[in-house]
Coordinates of C-alpha atoms in Angstrom, one line a residue:
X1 CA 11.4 -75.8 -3.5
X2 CA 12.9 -78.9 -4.6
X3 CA 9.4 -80.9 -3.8
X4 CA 8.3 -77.9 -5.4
X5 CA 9.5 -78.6 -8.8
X6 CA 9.0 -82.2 -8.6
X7 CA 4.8 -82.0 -7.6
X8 CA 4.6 -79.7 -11.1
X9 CA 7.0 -82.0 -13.2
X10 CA 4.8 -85.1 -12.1
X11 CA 1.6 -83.2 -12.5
X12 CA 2.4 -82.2 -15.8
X13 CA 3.6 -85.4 -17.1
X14 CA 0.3 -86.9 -15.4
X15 CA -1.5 -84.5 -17.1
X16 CA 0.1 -85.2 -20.5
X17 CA -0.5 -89.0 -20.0
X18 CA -4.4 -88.7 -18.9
X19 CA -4.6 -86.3 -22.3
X20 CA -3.0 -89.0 -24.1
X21 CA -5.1 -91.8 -23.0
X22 CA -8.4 -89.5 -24.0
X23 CA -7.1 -88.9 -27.5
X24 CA -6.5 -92.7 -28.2
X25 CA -9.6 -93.4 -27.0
X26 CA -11.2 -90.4 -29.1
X27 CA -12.7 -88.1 -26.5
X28 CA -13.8 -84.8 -27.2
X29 CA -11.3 -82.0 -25.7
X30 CA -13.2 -81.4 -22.2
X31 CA -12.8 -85.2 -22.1
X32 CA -9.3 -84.9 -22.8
X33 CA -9.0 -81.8 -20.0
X34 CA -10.8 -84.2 -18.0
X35 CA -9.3 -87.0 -18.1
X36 CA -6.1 -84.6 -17.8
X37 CA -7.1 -83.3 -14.2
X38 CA -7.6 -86.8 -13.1
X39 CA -4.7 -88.3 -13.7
X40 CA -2.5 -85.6 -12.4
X41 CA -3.9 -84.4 -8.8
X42 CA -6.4 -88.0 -8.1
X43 CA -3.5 -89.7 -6.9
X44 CA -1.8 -87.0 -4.8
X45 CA -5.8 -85.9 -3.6
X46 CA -6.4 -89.4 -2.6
X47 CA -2.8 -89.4 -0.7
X48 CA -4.0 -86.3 1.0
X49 CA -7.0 -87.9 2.4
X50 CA -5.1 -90.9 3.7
X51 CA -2.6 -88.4 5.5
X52 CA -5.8 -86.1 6.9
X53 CA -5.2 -83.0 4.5
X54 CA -8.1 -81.8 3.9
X55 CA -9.0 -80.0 1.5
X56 CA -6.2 -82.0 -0.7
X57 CA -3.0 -79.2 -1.8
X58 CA -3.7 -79.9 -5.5
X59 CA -7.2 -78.8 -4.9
X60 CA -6.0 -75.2 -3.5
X61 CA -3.0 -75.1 -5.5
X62 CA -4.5 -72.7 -8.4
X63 CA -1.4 -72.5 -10.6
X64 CA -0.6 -76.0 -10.8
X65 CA -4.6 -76.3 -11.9
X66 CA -3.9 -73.5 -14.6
X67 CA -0.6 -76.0 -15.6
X68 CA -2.5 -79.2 -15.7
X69 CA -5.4 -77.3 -17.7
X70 CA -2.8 -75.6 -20.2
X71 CA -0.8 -79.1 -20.6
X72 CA -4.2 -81.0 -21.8
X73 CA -5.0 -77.8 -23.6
X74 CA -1.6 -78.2 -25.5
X75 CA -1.8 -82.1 -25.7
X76 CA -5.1 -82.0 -27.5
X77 CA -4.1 -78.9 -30.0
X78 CA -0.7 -81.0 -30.7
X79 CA -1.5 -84.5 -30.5
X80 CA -0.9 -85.5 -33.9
X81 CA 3.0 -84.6 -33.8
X82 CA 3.1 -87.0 -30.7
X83 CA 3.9 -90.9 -31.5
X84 CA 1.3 -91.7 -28.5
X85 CA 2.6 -95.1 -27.7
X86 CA 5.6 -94.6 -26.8
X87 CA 5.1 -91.3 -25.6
X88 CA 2.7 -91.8 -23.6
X89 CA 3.8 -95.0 -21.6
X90 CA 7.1 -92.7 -21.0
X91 CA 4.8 -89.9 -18.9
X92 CA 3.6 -92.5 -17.1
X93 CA 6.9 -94.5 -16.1
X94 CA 8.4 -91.2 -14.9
X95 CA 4.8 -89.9 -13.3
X96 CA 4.5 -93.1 -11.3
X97 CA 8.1 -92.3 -9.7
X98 CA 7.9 -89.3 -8.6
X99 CA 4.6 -89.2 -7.2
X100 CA 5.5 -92.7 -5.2
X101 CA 8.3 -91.0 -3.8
X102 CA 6.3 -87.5 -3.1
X103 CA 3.6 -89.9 -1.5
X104 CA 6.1 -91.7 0.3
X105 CA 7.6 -88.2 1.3
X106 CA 4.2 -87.0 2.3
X107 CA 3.5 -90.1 4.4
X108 CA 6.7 -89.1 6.6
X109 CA 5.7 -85.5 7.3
X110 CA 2.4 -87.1 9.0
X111 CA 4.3 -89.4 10.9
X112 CA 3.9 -92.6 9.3
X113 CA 5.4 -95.7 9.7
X114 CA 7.3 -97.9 7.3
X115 CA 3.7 -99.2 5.9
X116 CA 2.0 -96.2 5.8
X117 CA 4.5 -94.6 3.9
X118 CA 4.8 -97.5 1.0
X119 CA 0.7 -97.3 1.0
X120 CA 0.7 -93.7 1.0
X121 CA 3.5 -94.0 -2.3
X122 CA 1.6 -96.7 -3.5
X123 CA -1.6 -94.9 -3.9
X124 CA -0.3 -91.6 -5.2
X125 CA 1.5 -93.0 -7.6
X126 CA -1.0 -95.4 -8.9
X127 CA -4.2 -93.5 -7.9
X128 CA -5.0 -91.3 -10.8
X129 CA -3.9 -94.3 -13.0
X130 CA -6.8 -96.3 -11.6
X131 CA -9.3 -93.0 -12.3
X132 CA -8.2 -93.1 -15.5
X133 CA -9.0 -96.4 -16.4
X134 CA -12.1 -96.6 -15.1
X135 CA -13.4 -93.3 -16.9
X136 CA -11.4 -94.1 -20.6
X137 CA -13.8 -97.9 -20.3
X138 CA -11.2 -100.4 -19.2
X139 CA -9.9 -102.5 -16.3
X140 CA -7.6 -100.4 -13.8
X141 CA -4.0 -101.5 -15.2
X142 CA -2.7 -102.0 -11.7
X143 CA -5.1 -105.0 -11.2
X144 CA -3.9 -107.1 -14.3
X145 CA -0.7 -105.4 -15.6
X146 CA 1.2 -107.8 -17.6
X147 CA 4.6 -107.4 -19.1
X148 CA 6.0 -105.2 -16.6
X149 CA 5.7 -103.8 -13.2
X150 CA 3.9 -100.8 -11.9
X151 CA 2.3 -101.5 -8.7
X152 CA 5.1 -103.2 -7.6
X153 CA 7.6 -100.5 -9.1
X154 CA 5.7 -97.9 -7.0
X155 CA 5.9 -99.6 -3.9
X156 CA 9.2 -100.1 -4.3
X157 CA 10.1 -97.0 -4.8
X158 CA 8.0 -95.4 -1.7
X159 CA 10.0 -98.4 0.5
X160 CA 13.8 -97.1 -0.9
X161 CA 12.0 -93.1 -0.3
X162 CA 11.6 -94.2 3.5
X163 CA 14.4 -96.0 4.2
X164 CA 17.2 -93.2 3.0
X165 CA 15.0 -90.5 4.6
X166 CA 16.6 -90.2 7.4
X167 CA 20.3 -90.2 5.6
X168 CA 19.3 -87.6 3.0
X169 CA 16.2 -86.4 2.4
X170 CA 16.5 -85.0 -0.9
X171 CA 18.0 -88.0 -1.8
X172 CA 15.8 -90.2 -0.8
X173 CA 13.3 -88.9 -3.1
X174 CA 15.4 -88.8 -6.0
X175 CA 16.6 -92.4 -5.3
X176 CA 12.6 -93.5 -4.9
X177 CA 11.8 -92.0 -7.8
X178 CA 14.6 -93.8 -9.9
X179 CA 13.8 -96.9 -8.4
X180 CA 9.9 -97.0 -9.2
X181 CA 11.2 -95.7 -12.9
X182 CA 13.9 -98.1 -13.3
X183 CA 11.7 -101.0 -12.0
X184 CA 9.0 -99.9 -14.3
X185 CA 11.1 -99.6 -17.1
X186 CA 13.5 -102.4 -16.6
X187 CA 10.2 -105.2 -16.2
X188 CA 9.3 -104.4 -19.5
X189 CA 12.5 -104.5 -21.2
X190 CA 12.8 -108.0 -19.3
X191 CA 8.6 -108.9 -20.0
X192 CA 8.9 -109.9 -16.5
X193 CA 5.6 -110.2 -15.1
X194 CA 3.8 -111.5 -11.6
X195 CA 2.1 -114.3 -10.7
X196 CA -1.5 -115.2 -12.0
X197 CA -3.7 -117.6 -11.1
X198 CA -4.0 -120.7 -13.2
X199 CA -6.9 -121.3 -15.4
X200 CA -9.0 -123.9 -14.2
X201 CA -8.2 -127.3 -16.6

């Protein structure tokens, strides 16, 4: 139940963050529902696919599709009472960490290793991000994200979701998610960023 609860709450704020993204960019509202669905079940489908679930949960899961449906729906009838800025880089933050930590979670049921489990994290948490991008016109955040972490703060977070597993599994995925959240949050506060190549003289 308590996995439960957290697949909806990251799929909905997903969903609100995809729906956000459309509005700034001024799609039409079945681009908004669109880019919606994306961004809340492409991460956690592509996780599915790594782990050999086939056809992805998210896919056969017809009330969390009504819930990601409704939450663009509502996004795009109330958008103009939402400050999308902030708003929407908060959904995001708090999207990436749980879905690292569900994706790290997921990884474990199949068996993974330490490795699979971070890639597994990785990739759900970041994964719709990515299919967002690339549908909205611009260069997939992940590859060039400057002034904080996100990548890195999903990683993370799988890594802590696998390594307190074992001590408390509930725990362990409230403590990944926290991590990738506070890491996330925390490296933009700082403007901490990672290393880049040097332009050529």
């Amino acid at each position: 139940m308590f996995v439960e609860v957290l697949v909806y709450v990251g799929s909905v704020t997903f969903a609100v963050a995809g729906a956000l993204t459309a509005i700034e960019k001024r799609f039409d509202v079945i681009g908004v529902l669109v880019l919606a669905a994306v961004t809340a079940i492409g991460g956690g489908s592509i996780r599915d696919l790594v782990v050999g679930i086939i056809p992805p949960t998210s896919l056969t899961n017809e009330p969390l599709l009504w819930t990601v449906f409704v939450t663009g729906l509502v996004v795009f009838a109330l958008h103009r009472f939402v400050p999308t800025g902030a708003t929407l880089y908060l959904f995001d933050t708090v999207a990436l960490g749980l879905f690292a930590a569900l994706g790290a979670e997921r990884g474990l049921e199949a068996g993974f290793g330490f490795w699979g489990c971070v890639f597994a994290g990785a990739i759900s948490g970041v994964g719709g991000g990515i299919i967002r991008d690339v549908l909205s016109g611009e260069v997939p955040g992940v590859l060039y994200r400057s002034g904080d972490f996100y990548a890195t703060a999903a990683t993370i977070g799988a890594a802590v979701t696998f390594l307190l597993h074992g001590l408390t599994p509930t725990g362990a995925l409230v403590a990944g998610a926290a991590v990738a959240i506070a890491l996330r949050a925390g490296s933009r506060l700082a403007g901490l960023n990672l290393p880049v190549p040097r332009t050529p003289q």
